[in-house]
């Protein structure tokens, strides 16, 4: 048989073979990163260094599916600076090394956040004068960005700056230690410092609760847009907005037009976009895992289709890769009783691809090309 005939008959055989879809998707050599690349994009996941070290199947899955990684917690200051000025970057180093060994990109998460800080930091801020208060924030930007210059290409500089539920008229998160210590200008100072420290890095403002058709998300979208208006008006060097993308389809509705409009407003500022922490909380869904998987996949496809339709949308990163290790399984609001695992990530607990994997691959396959960096 000639090679071409052989290929033709193999394709015909595959088309009528009784291989169930789950098996078919699991034998494809193409990972999600390959699907992303078709439109010039990237696919990545949040990882923990211990899992890369100790779980060979997880490590292989990350290598197969991703061309970008981010630390799930190992660049948060509570981990890296347990004592003032005494740093431990061992976990983040391993993740960045892994990325380099595999030719992947790395993101940095997160330089300035109200949460996951070391216990010494807030009392130190309370006791400091204005100049020292700024230094208590910028010192970390300086140390972390310098350490990874040229190896981490994009940074979540400020994470979760808005929280209208806290009651301020402008929707800023007033409980944040940075807001209390420096006012809204902490964001300006952080981005200017980040730009000065690594002028090549892409600088992100990231937030959650922007995805759904609910009063909660509407308030959060409005607060973020108003904040961006002020920041862009002051010339703050923000390059990109990260939509975290923690979907909760069994609690809140999703409206395609509304999300598309919001993303268009963001990209209208000339900002790049990414989905930086995608997953789907399945708590509250039907008891049958198969049915739930199909529903989760369908809402993910609807969301990602809208996201990828915006030419400014670059990377999609999941918050984890396999249900074996999803943070959702331990998060009080989303976790199932009785230790049942959440099923909100593209691979199941056995590292097999799920309908959610198909949905992400299909969304990438049908995505229009992204806007090039120079456009
Ligand atoms: C989460 C991690 O996944 C957990 O392991 C940790 O206990 C708490 O933080 N938004 C963010 C992430 O920006 O940093 C959070 O990560 C999830 C919500």
Short mmCIF file of N, CA and C and ligand atoms in Angstrom, two decimals, residues 46 48 71-73 76 109-110 113-116 156 159-160 206-208 244 246 276-277 279 319-320 325-328 330-331, ligand 1:
data_model
loop_
_atom_site.label_atom_id
_atom_site.label_comp_id
_atom_site.label_asym_id
_atom_site.label_seq_id
_atom_site.Cartn_x
_atom_site.Cartn_y
_atom_site.Cartn_z
N UNK A 46 -1.51 27.01 36.53
CA UNK A 46 -0.84 27.27 37.80
C UNK A 46 -0.34 25.95 38.36
N UNK A 48 2.38 23.84 41.40
CA UNK A 48 3.14 23.87 42.66
C UNK A 48 4.42 23.08 42.43
N UNK A 71 3.01 30.27 39.18
CA UNK A 71 3.10 29.66 40.50
C UNK A 71 1.73 29.78 41.18
N UNK A 72 1.22 28.65 41.69
CA UNK A 72 -0.07 28.73 42.38
C UNK A 72 0.05 29.53 43.67
N UNK A 73 1.21 29.43 44.36
CA UNK A 73 1.40 30.25 45.58
C UNK A 73 2.86 30.64 45.82
N UNK A 76 3.99 34.31 46.09
CA UNK A 76 3.27 35.20 47.02
C UNK A 76 4.19 35.51 48.18
N UNK A 109 3.15 35.63 39.80
CA UNK A 109 1.90 35.92 40.52
C UNK A 109 2.17 35.85 42.02
N UNK A 110 2.00 36.87 42.76
CA UNK A 110 1.57 38.22 42.45
C UNK A 110 2.41 39.15 43.33
N UNK A 113 -0.61 42.27 46.67
CA UNK A 113 -1.93 41.69 46.90
C UNK A 113 -2.29 41.97 48.35
N UNK A 114 -3.58 42.01 48.62
CA UNK A 114 -3.97 42.25 50.02
C UNK A 114 -3.83 40.97 50.84
N UNK A 115 -3.79 39.81 50.15
CA UNK A 115 -3.78 38.52 50.86
C UNK A 115 -2.43 37.82 50.72
N UNK A 116 -2.29 36.71 51.44
CA UNK A 116 -1.10 35.85 51.37
C UNK A 116 0.19 36.61 51.66
N UNK A 156 1.73 39.71 37.45
CA UNK A 156 0.54 40.27 38.08
C UNK A 156 1.08 41.27 39.11
N UNK A 159 -2.96 42.59 42.30
CA UNK A 159 -4.03 41.60 42.21
C UNK A 159 -5.20 42.03 43.11
N UNK A 160 -6.41 41.99 42.55
CA UNK A 160 -7.64 42.16 43.34
C UNK A 160 -7.73 43.50 44.07
N UNK A 206 -4.86 42.42 37.79
CA UNK A 206 -5.72 41.22 37.69
C UNK A 206 -6.86 41.29 38.71
N UNK A 207 -8.00 40.71 38.33
CA UNK A 207 -9.11 40.69 39.29
C UNK A 207 -10.10 39.57 38.97
N UNK A 208 -10.96 39.29 39.94
CA UNK A 208 -11.95 38.21 39.80
C UNK A 208 -13.36 38.81 39.81
N UNK A 244 -9.51 36.81 35.96
CA UNK A 244 -9.15 35.52 36.58
C UNK A 244 -9.95 34.37 35.98
N UNK A 246 -12.63 32.56 37.29
CA UNK A 246 -13.18 31.49 38.15
C UNK A 246 -14.70 31.49 37.95
N UNK A 276 -6.42 34.52 33.41
CA UNK A 276 -5.24 34.09 34.16
C UNK A 276 -5.48 32.96 35.16
N UNK A 277 -6.75 32.67 35.51
CA UNK A 277 -6.97 31.64 36.55
C UNK A 277 -8.23 30.83 36.25
N UNK A 279 -11.11 28.29 35.83
CA UNK A 279 -11.64 27.00 36.27
C UNK A 279 -13.15 27.16 36.44
N UNK A 319 -6.34 27.47 36.59
CA UNK A 319 -5.79 27.52 37.95
C UNK A 319 -5.62 26.08 38.46
N UNK A 320 -4.53 25.46 37.98
CA UNK A 320 -4.33 24.03 38.14
C UNK A 320 -4.55 23.40 36.77
N UNK A 325 -5.72 17.95 41.93
CA UNK A 325 -5.16 18.98 42.82
C UNK A 325 -5.88 20.32 42.77
N UNK A 326 -7.15 20.36 42.44
CA UNK A 326 -7.78 21.68 42.31
C UNK A 326 -7.99 22.36 43.67
N UNK A 327 -7.71 23.65 43.72
CA UNK A 327 -7.97 24.41 44.96
C UNK A 327 -9.45 24.41 45.28
N UNK A 328 -10.30 24.22 44.23
CA UNK A 328 -11.75 24.26 44.44
C UNK A 328 -12.21 23.15 45.38
N UNK A 330 -10.96 22.28 48.04
CA UNK A 330 -10.77 22.66 49.45
C UNK A 330 -11.38 24.01 49.81
N UNK A 331 -11.90 24.71 48.81
CA UNK A 331 -12.41 26.06 49.07
C UNK A 331 -13.81 25.95 49.66
C1 LIG B 1 -5.24 30.31 45.85
C2 LIG B 1 -4.47 29.00 45.79
O1 LIG B 1 -4.93 28.23 44.72
C3 LIG B 1 -4.66 28.24 47.06
O2 LIG B 1 -3.88 27.06 47.04
C4 LIG B 1 -4.29 29.13 48.24
O3 LIG B 1 -4.58 28.50 49.40
C5 LIG B 1 -5.09 30.41 48.20
O4 LIG B 1 -4.88 31.06 46.98
N1 LIG B 1 -7.24 34.22 43.27
C6 LIG B 1 -5.87 34.32 43.20
C7 LIG B 1 -5.03 33.16 43.56
O5 LIG B 1 -5.34 35.34 42.72
O6 LIG B 1 -3.78 33.53 44.07
C8 LIG B 1 -5.74 32.23 44.54
O7 LIG B 1 -4.95 31.08 44.71
C9 LIG B 1 -7.11 31.88 43.99
C10 LIG B 1 -7.95 33.12 43.83
#
